[in-house]
Amino acid sequence: MYKMDEVKAAPANSNAPSTPGARVEPAQDQKAAANAVRQMFSSIAPRYDLLNHVLSLNVDRYWWWRTARRFRYIVGRADASVLDLCCGTGDMTLALYRQAGPGGASIVGADFAHPMLCRATLKSAGLPIQWVEADALQMPFADGRFNLVTSAFGFRNLANYDAGLREIHRVLAADGEVAILDFGEPTGLTGKLYRFYFRRVLPAIGSMLSGTKGPYAYLPASVARFPKPQEMLSRMKAAGFRQVNYTPYTFGVAGVYWGKK
Ligand SMILES: C[S@@+](CC[C@H](N)C(=O)[O-])C[C@H]1O[C@@H](n2cnc3c(N)ncnc32)[C@H](O)[C@@H]1O
């Protein structure tokens, strides 16, 4: 068991694991890393939404909306099935639902942190969204079940990115599409200012508001460890995706990776 204050991300320049994926010190292997991530998100669930909106200055809402709108042609189809993976408290899932409208796709949100899903359930009371407690690396869904899989700020936390991509590929129908929204690292002057905010200001405010140091020190380090766009696109191709591409949002602070099965 890890105490929350002991949970911090392995530094970006630490020995790279043989299989790229998130690592939370002192976790050594994939199983321990996944457990530490689950514990971390479970512990911040009650304040997660507030912190998200404060720390992103509410731009997170725009990023979810933009991603959902980009895939309206799938989400709006009554015969389509959409999975929002690592859905957390459900904001990306709800953005998808709003684009779907009545009579649109059936929507499933999946996450392995129970307290995050409890909040998603409360936020979506009365809406026909199905919430499933599941590990993204071993999903309880049949092959080819979904026409679209999204993941917002969740994929980066997986203990094995290639296994995560293969599992997403497995649950997608032929011609199904994937959209992975996550933080990026902007360059130039914006990059410098942003890095100062992301590495210094955000962990300080996040730790103060959440009352725990770990998660908000983990966040910038996990972004620094995440593959750069070209590498991520190569990994998507290797997992079997085609027509892969990356669209940066807001000067590259975030962006969406997308591709087709
Ligand atoms: C930063 S939150 C993002 C939540 C939400 N998608 C959003 O945009 O606010 C990351 C989520 O990924 C989930 N997660 C991380 N690894 C996972 C895994 N292996 N299986 C399922 N969920 C996972 C965590 O529990 C957490 O809820």
PDB file of C-alpha atoms and ligand atoms in Angstrom:
ATOM      1  CA  MET A   1       0.000   0.000   0.000  1.00  0.00           C
ATOM      2  CA  TYR A   2       1.227   3.509  -0.775  1.00  0.00           C
ATOM      3  CA  LYS A   3       0.486   6.453   1.416  1.00  0.00           C
ATOM      4  CA  MET A   4      -0.717   9.320  -0.790  1.00  0.00           C
ATOM      5  CA  ASP A   5       2.113  11.615   0.175  1.00  0.00           C
ATOM      6  CA  GLU A   6       4.568   8.981  -0.978  1.00  0.00           C
ATOM      7  CA  VAL A   7       2.980   8.796  -4.403  1.00  0.00           C
ATOM      8  CA  LYS A   8       4.916  10.804  -6.940  1.00  0.00           C
ATOM      9  CA  ALA A   9       5.708  10.227 -10.570  1.00  0.00           C
ATOM     10  CA  ALA A  10       9.011   8.731 -11.557  1.00  0.00           C
ATOM     11  CA  PRO A  11      11.025  11.699 -12.866  1.00  0.00           C
ATOM     12  CA  ALA A  12      11.026  12.174 -16.614  1.00  0.00           C
ATOM     13  CA  ASN A  13      14.722  11.415 -16.876  1.00  0.00           C
ATOM     14  CA  SER A  14      14.636   8.291 -14.702  1.00  0.00           C
ATOM     15  CA  ASN A  15      15.545   4.971 -16.332  1.00  0.00           C
ATOM     16  CA  ALA A  16      12.884   4.400 -18.963  1.00  0.00           C
ATOM     17  CA  PRO A  17      10.862   1.257 -18.309  1.00  0.00           C
ATOM     18  CA  SER A  18      11.318  -1.449 -20.947  1.00  0.00           C
ATOM     19  CA  THR A  19       7.612  -1.137 -21.770  1.00  0.00           C
ATOM     20  CA  PRO A  20       6.579   2.529 -21.974  1.00  0.00           C
ATOM     21  CA  GLY A  21       3.713   3.396 -19.679  1.00  0.00           C
ATOM     22  CA  ALA A  22       2.937   5.440 -16.586  1.00  0.00           C
ATOM     23  CA  ARG A  23       5.020   4.873 -13.486  1.00  0.00           C
ATOM     24  CA  VAL A  24       4.290   6.162 -10.011  1.00  0.00           C
ATOM     25  CA  GLU A  25       7.163   5.914  -7.587  1.00  0.00           C
ATOM     26  CA  PRO A  26       7.834   3.669  -5.752  1.00  0.00           C
ATOM     27  CA  ALA A  27       5.901   1.345  -8.113  1.00  0.00           C
ATOM     28  CA  GLN A  28       8.304  -0.913  -9.990  1.00  0.00           C
ATOM     29  CA  ASP A  29       6.183  -3.109 -12.234  1.00  0.00           C
ATOM     30  CA  GLN A  30       3.022  -2.650 -14.263  1.00  0.00           C
ATOM     31  CA  LYS A  31       0.709  -4.148 -11.663  1.00  0.00           C
ATOM     32  CA  ALA A  32       2.072  -1.963  -8.870  1.00  0.00           C
ATOM     33  CA  ALA A  33       1.983   1.092 -11.164  1.00  0.00           C
ATOM     34  CA  ALA A  34      -1.685   0.446 -12.040  1.00  0.00           C
ATOM     35  CA  ASN A  35      -2.596  -0.025  -8.366  1.00  0.00           C
ATOM     36  CA  ALA A  36      -0.861   3.214  -7.415  1.00  0.00           C
ATOM     37  CA  VAL A  37      -2.669   5.095 -10.206  1.00  0.00           C
ATOM     38  CA  ARG A  38      -6.041   3.663  -9.147  1.00  0.00           C
ATOM     39  CA  GLN A  39      -5.407   4.565  -5.528  1.00  0.00           C
ATOM     40  CA  MET A  40      -4.309   8.062  -6.476  1.00  0.00           C
ATOM     41  CA  PHE A  41      -7.453   8.816  -8.511  1.00  0.00           C
ATOM     42  CA  SER A  42      -9.710   7.195  -5.931  1.00  0.00           C
ATOM     43  CA  SER A  43      -8.285   9.486  -3.256  1.00  0.00           C
ATOM     44  CA  ILE A  44      -8.741  12.714  -5.232  1.00  0.00           C
ATOM     45  CA  ALA A  45     -12.186  11.820  -6.649  1.00  0.00           C
ATOM     46  CA  PRO A  46     -14.166  14.128  -4.310  1.00  0.00           C
ATOM     47  CA  ARG A  47     -12.208  17.212  -5.423  1.00  0.00           C
ATOM     48  CA  TYR A  48     -11.237  16.089  -8.923  1.00  0.00           C
ATOM     49  CA  ASP A  49     -13.771  18.169 -10.883  1.00  0.00           C
ATOM     50  CA  LEU A  50     -13.160  21.367  -8.947  1.00  0.00           C
ATOM     51  CA  LEU A  51      -9.396  21.030  -9.293  1.00  0.00           C
ATOM     52  CA  ASN A  52      -9.671  20.220 -12.994  1.00  0.00           C
ATOM     53  CA  HIS A  53     -11.692  23.320 -13.756  1.00  0.00           C
ATOM     54  CA  VAL A  54      -9.598  25.623 -11.551  1.00  0.00           C
ATOM     55  CA  LEU A  55      -6.230  24.373 -12.798  1.00  0.00           C
ATOM     56  CA  SER A  56      -7.222  24.397 -16.474  1.00  0.00           C
ATOM     57  CA  LEU A  57      -9.034  27.748 -16.101  1.00  0.00           C
ATOM     58  CA  ASN A  58     -12.085  25.896 -17.462  1.00  0.00           C
ATOM     59  CA  VAL A  59     -10.439  25.228 -20.834  1.00  0.00           C
ATOM     60  CA  ASP A  60     -10.918  21.506 -20.145  1.00  0.00           C
ATOM     61  CA  ARG A  61     -14.627  21.925 -20.974  1.00  0.00           C
ATOM     62  CA  TYR A  62     -13.707  23.290 -24.396  1.00  0.00           C
ATOM     63  CA  TRP A  63     -11.301  20.418 -25.064  1.00  0.00           C
ATOM     64  CA  TRP A  64     -13.936  17.754 -24.228  1.00  0.00           C
ATOM     65  CA  TRP A  65     -16.561  19.569 -26.299  1.00  0.00           C
ATOM     66  CA  ARG A  66     -14.225  19.966 -29.301  1.00  0.00           C
ATOM     67  CA  THR A  67     -13.265  16.306 -29.239  1.00  0.00           C
ATOM     68  CA  ALA A  68     -16.872  15.144 -28.954  1.00  0.00           C
ATOM     69  CA  ARG A  69     -17.945  17.468 -31.761  1.00  0.00           C
ATOM     70  CA  ARG A  70     -15.146  16.208 -34.014  1.00  0.00           C
ATOM     71  CA  PHE A  71     -16.742  12.729 -33.888  1.00  0.00           C
ATOM     72  CA  ARG A  72     -20.371  13.864 -34.176  1.00  0.00           C
ATOM     73  CA  TYR A  73     -20.809  11.813 -37.359  1.00  0.00           C
ATOM     74  CA  ILE A  74     -20.356   8.649 -35.289  1.00  0.00           C
ATOM     75  CA  VAL A  75     -21.869   9.803 -32.000  1.00  0.00           C
ATOM     76  CA  GLY A  76     -25.034  11.034 -33.713  1.00  0.00           C
ATOM     77  CA  ARG A  77     -25.780   7.617 -35.246  1.00  0.00           C
ATOM     78  CA  ALA A  78     -28.505   5.613 -33.495  1.00  0.00           C
ATOM     79  CA  ASP A  79     -26.810   2.339 -34.462  1.00  0.00           C
ATOM     80  CA  ALA A  80     -23.390   3.348 -33.099  1.00  0.00           C
ATOM     81  CA  SER A  81     -21.818   2.319 -29.830  1.00  0.00           C
ATOM     82  CA  VAL A  82     -19.260   4.591 -28.160  1.00  0.00           C
ATOM     83  CA  LEU A  83     -16.861   3.886 -25.299  1.00  0.00           C
ATOM     84  CA  ASP A  84     -15.251   6.633 -23.224  1.00  0.00           C
ATOM     85  CA  LEU A  85     -12.302   4.869 -21.632  1.00  0.00           C
ATOM     86  CA  CYS A  86     -10.712   6.097 -18.380  1.00  0.00           C
ATOM     87  CA  CYS A  87     -13.851   8.216 -18.088  1.00  0.00           C
ATOM     88  CA  GLY A  88     -13.173   9.343 -14.514  1.00  0.00           C
ATOM     89  CA  THR A  89     -16.036  11.520 -13.288  1.00  0.00           C
ATOM     90  CA  GLY A  90     -17.554  11.450 -16.774  1.00  0.00           C
ATOM     91  CA  ASP A  91     -17.063  14.888 -18.325  1.00  0.00           C
ATOM     92  CA  MET A  92     -15.835  13.586 -21.698  1.00  0.00           C
ATOM     93  CA  THR A  93     -18.622  10.983 -21.633  1.00  0.00           C
ATOM     94  CA  LEU A  94     -21.204  13.689 -20.981  1.00  0.00           C
ATOM     95  CA  ALA A  95     -19.761  15.812 -23.798  1.00  0.00           C
ATOM     96  CA  LEU A  96     -20.242  12.812 -26.104  1.00  0.00           C
ATOM     97  CA  TYR A  97     -23.788  12.356 -24.845  1.00  0.00           C
ATOM     98  CA  ARG A  98     -24.618  16.021 -25.554  1.00  0.00           C
ATOM     99  CA  GLN A  99     -23.381  15.642 -29.142  1.00  0.00           C
ATOM    100  CA  ALA A 100     -25.345  12.411 -29.549  1.00  0.00           C
ATOM    101  CA  GLY A 101     -28.630  14.001 -28.527  1.00  0.00           C
ATOM    102  CA  PRO A 102     -31.752  11.907 -28.144  1.00  0.00           C
ATOM    103  CA  GLY A 103     -31.646   9.003 -30.542  1.00  0.00           C
ATOM    104  CA  GLY A 104     -27.850   9.085 -30.945  1.00  0.00           C
ATOM    105  CA  ALA A 105     -25.253   6.444 -30.147  1.00  0.00           C
ATOM    106  CA  SER A 106     -25.371   4.313 -27.038  1.00  0.00           C
ATOM    107  CA  ILE A 107     -22.625   5.503 -24.711  1.00  0.00           C
ATOM    108  CA  VAL A 108     -20.536   3.591 -22.186  1.00  0.00           C
ATOM    109  CA  GLY A 109     -18.020   5.089 -19.733  1.00  0.00           C
ATOM    110  CA  ALA A 110     -15.381   2.821 -18.189  1.00  0.00           C
ATOM    111  CA  ASP A 111     -12.833   3.427 -15.447  1.00  0.00           C
ATOM    112  CA  PHE A 112     -11.104   1.325 -12.783  1.00  0.00           C
ATOM    113  CA  ALA A 113     -11.365   3.845  -9.919  1.00  0.00           C
ATOM    114  CA  HIS A 114     -14.685   3.190  -8.179  1.00  0.00           C
ATOM    115  CA  PRO A 115     -15.018   6.607  -6.462  1.00  0.00           C
ATOM    116  CA  MET A 116     -14.534   8.390  -9.817  1.00  0.00           C
ATOM    117  CA  LEU A 117     -17.330   6.279 -11.348  1.00  0.00           C
ATOM    118  CA  CYS A 118     -19.621   7.009  -8.379  1.00  0.00           C
ATOM    119  CA  ARG A 119     -19.333  10.706  -9.158  1.00  0.00           C
ATOM    120  CA  ALA A 120     -19.943  10.063 -12.853  1.00  0.00           C
ATOM    121  CA  THR A 121     -23.100   8.151 -11.936  1.00  0.00           C
ATOM    122  CA  LEU A 122     -24.365  11.046  -9.798  1.00  0.00           C
ATOM    123  CA  LYS A 123     -23.612  13.611 -12.507  1.00  0.00           C
ATOM    124  CA  SER A 124     -25.494  11.610 -15.151  1.00  0.00           C
ATOM    125  CA  ALA A 125     -28.559  10.663 -13.090  1.00  0.00           C
ATOM    126  CA  GLY A 126     -31.476   9.971 -15.410  1.00  0.00           C
ATOM    127  CA  LEU A 127     -29.341   9.820 -18.563  1.00  0.00           C
ATOM    128  CA  PRO A 128     -28.995   6.576 -20.545  1.00  0.00           C
ATOM    129  CA  ILE A 129     -25.223   6.271 -20.048  1.00  0.00           C
ATOM    130  CA  GLN A 130     -23.821   2.934 -18.908  1.00  0.00           C
ATOM    131  CA  TRP A 131     -20.930   3.073 -16.412  1.00  0.00           C
ATOM    132  CA  VAL A 132     -18.609   0.080 -16.177  1.00  0.00           C
ATOM    133  CA  GLU A 133     -15.836  -0.511 -13.648  1.00  0.00           C
ATOM    134  CA  ALA A 134     -13.063  -1.971 -15.781  1.00  0.00           C
ATOM    135  CA  ASP A 135      -9.337  -1.966 -16.404  1.00  0.00           C
ATOM    136  CA  ALA A 136      -8.424  -0.430 -19.760  1.00  0.00           C
ATOM    137  CA  LEU A 137      -5.771  -3.103 -20.267  1.00  0.00           C
ATOM    138  CA  GLN A 138      -8.274  -5.960 -19.884  1.00  0.00           C
ATOM    139  CA  MET A 139     -11.700  -4.772 -20.853  1.00  0.00           C
ATOM    140  CA  PRO A 140     -14.804  -6.909 -20.317  1.00  0.00           C
ATOM    141  CA  PHE A 141     -16.070  -6.093 -23.824  1.00  0.00           C
ATOM    142  CA  ALA A 142     -16.382  -8.327 -26.857  1.00  0.00           C
ATOM    143  CA  ASP A 143     -14.138  -7.869 -29.893  1.00  0.00           C
ATOM    144  CA  GLY A 144     -15.503  -5.273 -32.313  1.00  0.00           C
ATOM    145  CA  ARG A 145     -18.123  -3.940 -29.846  1.00  0.00           C
ATOM    146  CA  PHE A 146     -17.595  -0.171 -30.382  1.00  0.00           C
ATOM    147  CA  ASN A 147     -17.591   2.257 -33.314  1.00  0.00           C
ATOM    148  CA  LEU A 148     -15.655   4.903 -31.404  1.00  0.00           C
ATOM    149  CA  VAL A 149     -13.367   4.750 -28.368  1.00  0.00           C
ATOM    150  CA  THR A 150     -12.351   8.025 -26.737  1.00  0.00           C
ATOM    151  CA  SER A 151     -10.059   8.597 -23.794  1.00  0.00           C
ATOM    152  CA  ALA A 152      -9.502  12.026 -22.249  1.00  0.00           C
ATOM    153  CA  PHE A 153      -6.445  12.558 -20.048  1.00  0.00           C
ATOM    154  CA  GLY A 154      -6.629   8.889 -19.084  1.00  0.00           C
ATOM    155  CA  PHE A 155      -4.558   6.938 -21.588  1.00  0.00           C
ATOM    156  CA  ARG A 156      -1.337   8.605 -20.337  1.00  0.00           C
ATOM    157  CA  ASN A 157      -1.890   6.904 -16.979  1.00  0.00           C
ATOM    158  CA  LEU A 158      -1.900   3.362 -18.359  1.00  0.00           C
ATOM    159  CA  ALA A 159       0.925   1.148 -17.180  1.00  0.00           C
ATOM    160  CA  ASN A 160       1.542  -0.114 -20.731  1.00  0.00           C
ATOM    161  CA  TYR A 161       0.696   2.137 -23.691  1.00  0.00           C
ATOM    162  CA  ASP A 162       1.141  -0.499 -26.404  1.00  0.00           C
ATOM    163  CA  ALA A 163      -1.077  -2.980 -24.563  1.00  0.00           C
ATOM    164  CA  GLY A 164      -3.641  -0.180 -24.110  1.00  0.00           C
ATOM    165  CA  LEU A 165      -3.643   0.585 -27.835  1.00  0.00           C
ATOM    166  CA  ARG A 166      -3.994  -3.106 -28.725  1.00  0.00           C
ATOM    167  CA  GLU A 167      -6.922  -3.469 -26.330  1.00  0.00           C
ATOM    168  CA  ILE A 168      -8.665  -0.404 -27.814  1.00  0.00           C
ATOM    169  CA  HIS A 169      -8.064  -1.846 -31.282  1.00  0.00           C
ATOM    170  CA  ARG A 170      -9.574  -5.170 -30.195  1.00  0.00           C
ATOM    171  CA  VAL A 171     -12.860  -3.670 -28.948  1.00  0.00           C
ATOM    172  CA  LEU A 172     -13.296  -1.480 -32.045  1.00  0.00           C
ATOM    173  CA  ALA A 173     -15.445  -2.633 -34.962  1.00  0.00           C
ATOM    174  CA  ALA A 174     -13.941  -2.647 -38.453  1.00  0.00           C
ATOM    175  CA  ASP A 175     -13.551   1.008 -39.485  1.00  0.00           C
ATOM    176  CA  GLY A 176     -14.093   2.039 -35.861  1.00  0.00           C
ATOM    177  CA  GLU A 177     -12.197   5.126 -34.685  1.00  0.00           C
ATOM    178  CA  VAL A 178     -10.090   6.067 -31.695  1.00  0.00           C
ATOM    179  CA  ALA A 179      -9.577   9.523 -30.170  1.00  0.00           C
ATOM    180  CA  ILE A 180      -7.044  10.005 -27.398  1.00  0.00           C
ATOM    181  CA  LEU A 181      -7.125  13.478 -25.867  1.00  0.00           C
ATOM    182  CA  ASP A 182      -4.230  14.389 -23.638  1.00  0.00           C
ATOM    183  CA  PHE A 183      -1.834  17.101 -22.591  1.00  0.00           C
ATOM    184  CA  GLY A 184       0.968  18.118 -24.910  1.00  0.00           C
ATOM    185  CA  GLU A 185       4.105  20.162 -24.475  1.00  0.00           C
ATOM    186  CA  PRO A 186       3.889  23.456 -26.363  1.00  0.00           C
ATOM    187  CA  THR A 187       7.087  24.963 -27.737  1.00  0.00           C
ATOM    188  CA  GLY A 188       8.455  28.530 -28.019  1.00  0.00           C
ATOM    189  CA  LEU A 189       7.572  31.307 -25.588  1.00  0.00           C
ATOM    190  CA  THR A 190       4.123  29.819 -24.906  1.00  0.00           C
ATOM    191  CA  GLY A 191       5.908  26.583 -24.029  1.00  0.00           C
ATOM    192  CA  LYS A 192       8.225  28.329 -21.572  1.00  0.00           C
ATOM    193  CA  LEU A 193       5.384  30.124 -19.815  1.00  0.00           C
ATOM    194  CA  TYR A 194       3.237  27.015 -19.840  1.00  0.00           C
ATOM    195  CA  ARG A 195       6.012  24.812 -18.441  1.00  0.00           C
ATOM    196  CA  PHE A 196       6.503  27.231 -15.583  1.00  0.00           C
ATOM    197  CA  TYR A 197       2.778  27.098 -14.819  1.00  0.00           C
ATOM    198  CA  PHE A 198       2.483  23.322 -15.307  1.00  0.00           C
ATOM    199  CA  ARG A 199       5.585  22.322 -13.358  1.00  0.00           C
ATOM    200  CA  ARG A 200       5.614  24.930 -10.577  1.00  0.00           C
ATOM    201  CA  VAL A 201       2.293  26.726 -10.137  1.00  0.00           C
ATOM    202  CA  LEU A 202      -0.117  23.863 -10.870  1.00  0.00           C
ATOM    203  CA  PRO A 203       1.454  21.328  -8.444  1.00  0.00           C
ATOM    204  CA  ALA A 204       1.496  23.979  -5.697  1.00  0.00           C
ATOM    205  CA  ILE A 205      -2.166  24.993  -6.155  1.00  0.00           C
ATOM    206  CA  GLY A 206      -3.275  21.386  -6.766  1.00  0.00           C
ATOM    207  CA  SER A 207      -1.553  20.145  -3.616  1.00  0.00           C
ATOM    208  CA  MET A 208      -2.991  22.987  -1.562  1.00  0.00           C
ATOM    209  CA  LEU A 209      -6.576  22.505  -2.752  1.00  0.00           C
ATOM    210  CA  SER A 210      -6.524  18.701  -2.669  1.00  0.00           C
ATOM    211  CA  GLY A 211      -4.602  18.460   0.597  1.00  0.00           C
ATOM    212  CA  THR A 212      -2.231  15.884  -0.911  1.00  0.00           C
ATOM    213  CA  LYS A 213       1.060  16.364  -2.727  1.00  0.00           C
ATOM    214  CA  GLY A 214       1.308  13.273  -4.886  1.00  0.00           C
ATOM    215  CA  PRO A 215      -1.187  13.612  -7.765  1.00  0.00           C
ATOM    216  CA  TYR A 216      -0.228  17.132  -8.746  1.00  0.00           C
ATOM    217  CA  ALA A 217       3.472  16.354  -8.781  1.00  0.00           C
ATOM    218  CA  TYR A 218       2.684  13.192 -10.755  1.00  0.00           C
ATOM    219  CA  LEU A 219       0.761  15.120 -13.443  1.00  0.00           C
ATOM    220  CA  PRO A 220       3.602  17.164 -15.038  1.00  0.00           C
ATOM    221  CA  ALA A 221       6.041  14.269 -14.714  1.00  0.00           C
ATOM    222  CA  SER A 222       3.618  11.870 -16.400  1.00  0.00           C
ATOM    223  CA  VAL A 223       3.151  14.327 -19.280  1.00  0.00           C
ATOM    224  CA  ALA A 224       6.933  14.633 -19.681  1.00  0.00           C
ATOM    225  CA  ARG A 225       7.230  10.822 -19.804  1.00  0.00           C
ATOM    226  CA  PHE A 226       4.449  10.419 -22.381  1.00  0.00           C
ATOM    227  CA  PRO A 227       5.598   9.691 -25.969  1.00  0.00           C
ATOM    228  CA  LYS A 228       5.949  12.749 -28.198  1.00  0.00           C
ATOM    229  CA  PRO A 229       3.384  13.002 -31.058  1.00  0.00           C
ATOM    230  CA  GLN A 230       5.514  11.275 -33.735  1.00  0.00           C
ATOM    231  CA  GLU A 231       6.317   8.375 -31.438  1.00  0.00           C
ATOM    232  CA  MET A 232       2.718   8.057 -30.283  1.00  0.00           C
ATOM    233  CA  LEU A 233       1.525   7.942 -33.898  1.00  0.00           C
ATOM    234  CA  SER A 234       4.098   5.208 -34.672  1.00  0.00           C
ATOM    235  CA  ARG A 235       2.849   3.220 -31.691  1.00  0.00           C
ATOM    236  CA  MET A 236      -0.732   3.591 -32.916  1.00  0.00           C
ATOM    237  CA  LYS A 237       0.293   2.288 -36.347  1.00  0.00           C
ATOM    238  CA  ALA A 238       2.141  -0.617 -34.759  1.00  0.00           C
ATOM    239  CA  ALA A 239      -1.037  -1.491 -32.827  1.00  0.00           C
ATOM    240  CA  GLY A 240      -2.891  -1.743 -36.161  1.00  0.00           C
ATOM    241  CA  PHE A 241      -4.430   1.713 -36.568  1.00  0.00           C
ATOM    242  CA  ARG A 242      -4.393   3.484 -39.933  1.00  0.00           C
ATOM    243  CA  GLN A 243      -4.880   7.102 -41.004  1.00  0.00           C
ATOM    244  CA  VAL A 244      -3.405   8.153 -37.678  1.00  0.00           C
ATOM    245  CA  ASN A 245      -2.963  11.845 -36.968  1.00  0.00           C
ATOM    246  CA  TYR A 246      -2.633  14.427 -34.222  1.00  0.00           C
ATOM    247  CA  THR A 247      -4.517  17.709 -33.823  1.00  0.00           C
ATOM    248  CA  PRO A 248      -3.037  20.112 -31.242  1.00  0.00           C
ATOM    249  CA  TYR A 249      -5.443  22.230 -29.201  1.00  0.00           C
ATOM    250  CA  THR A 250      -4.738  25.600 -27.552  1.00  0.00           C
ATOM    251  CA  PHE A 251      -1.118  26.155 -28.713  1.00  0.00           C
ATOM    252  CA  GLY A 252      -0.335  22.474 -28.139  1.00  0.00           C
ATOM    253  CA  VAL A 253      -1.204  22.508 -24.426  1.00  0.00           C
ATOM    254  CA  ALA A 254      -3.468  19.559 -25.264  1.00  0.00           C
ATOM    255  CA  GLY A 255      -4.240  17.622 -28.407  1.00  0.00           C
ATOM    256  CA  VAL A 256      -6.072  14.647 -29.795  1.00  0.00           C
ATOM    257  CA  TYR A 257      -4.563  11.553 -31.416  1.00  0.00           C
ATOM    258  CA  TRP A 258      -6.933   9.840 -33.764  1.00  0.00           C
ATOM    259  CA  GLY A 259      -6.995   6.934 -36.166  1.00  0.00           C
ATOM    260  CA  LYS A 260      -9.075   4.162 -37.672  1.00  0.00           C
ATOM    261  CA  LYS A 261      -9.113   0.420 -37.189  1.00  0.00           C
TER     262      LYS A 261
HETATM  263  C1  LIG B   1      -6.953  12.279 -15.308  1.00  0.00           C
HETATM  264  S1  LIG B   1      -8.315  11.228 -15.088  1.00  0.00           S
HETATM  265  C2  LIG B   1      -9.272  11.614 -16.512  1.00  0.00           C
HETATM  266  C3  LIG B   1     -10.738  11.463 -16.274  1.00  0.00           C
HETATM  267  C4  LIG B   1     -11.654  11.984 -17.376  1.00  0.00           C
HETATM  268  N1  LIG B   1     -11.499  11.258 -18.600  1.00  0.00           N
HETATM  269  C5  LIG B   1     -11.445  13.464 -17.614  1.00  0.00           C
HETATM  270  O1  LIG B   1     -11.205  13.856 -18.762  1.00  0.00           O
HETATM  271  O2  LIG B   1     -11.550  14.240 -16.642  1.00  0.00           O
HETATM  272  C6  LIG B   1      -7.627   9.664 -15.506  1.00  0.00           C
HETATM  273  C7  LIG B   1      -8.579   8.523 -15.252  1.00  0.00           C
HETATM  274  O3  LIG B   1      -7.996   7.348 -15.837  1.00  0.00           O
HETATM  275  C8  LIG B   1      -8.344   6.255 -15.020  1.00  0.00           C
HETATM  276  N2  LIG B   1      -7.432   5.149 -15.323  1.00  0.00           N
HETATM  277  C9  LIG B   1      -6.086   5.148 -15.273  1.00  0.00           C
HETATM  278  N3  LIG B   1      -5.601   3.938 -15.598  1.00  0.00           N
HETATM  279  C10 LIG B   1      -6.673   3.151 -15.863  1.00  0.00           C
HETATM  280  C11 LIG B   1      -6.839   1.802 -16.249  1.00  0.00           C
HETATM  281  N4  LIG B   1      -5.798   0.978 -16.424  1.00  0.00           N
HETATM  282  N5  LIG B   1      -8.080   1.324 -16.445  1.00  0.00           N
HETATM  283  C12 LIG B   1      -9.159   2.123 -16.262  1.00  0.00           C
HETATM  284  N6  LIG B   1      -9.079   3.409 -15.871  1.00  0.00           N
HETATM  285  C13 LIG B   1      -7.845   3.919 -15.675  1.00  0.00           C
HETATM  286  C14 LIG B   1      -8.204   6.799 -13.612  1.00  0.00           C
HETATM  287  O4  LIG B   1      -8.882   6.024 -12.670  1.00  0.00           O
HETATM  288  C15 LIG B   1      -8.800   8.203 -13.769  1.00  0.00           C
HETATM  289  O5  LIG B   1     -10.156   8.221 -13.461  1.00  0.00           O
END
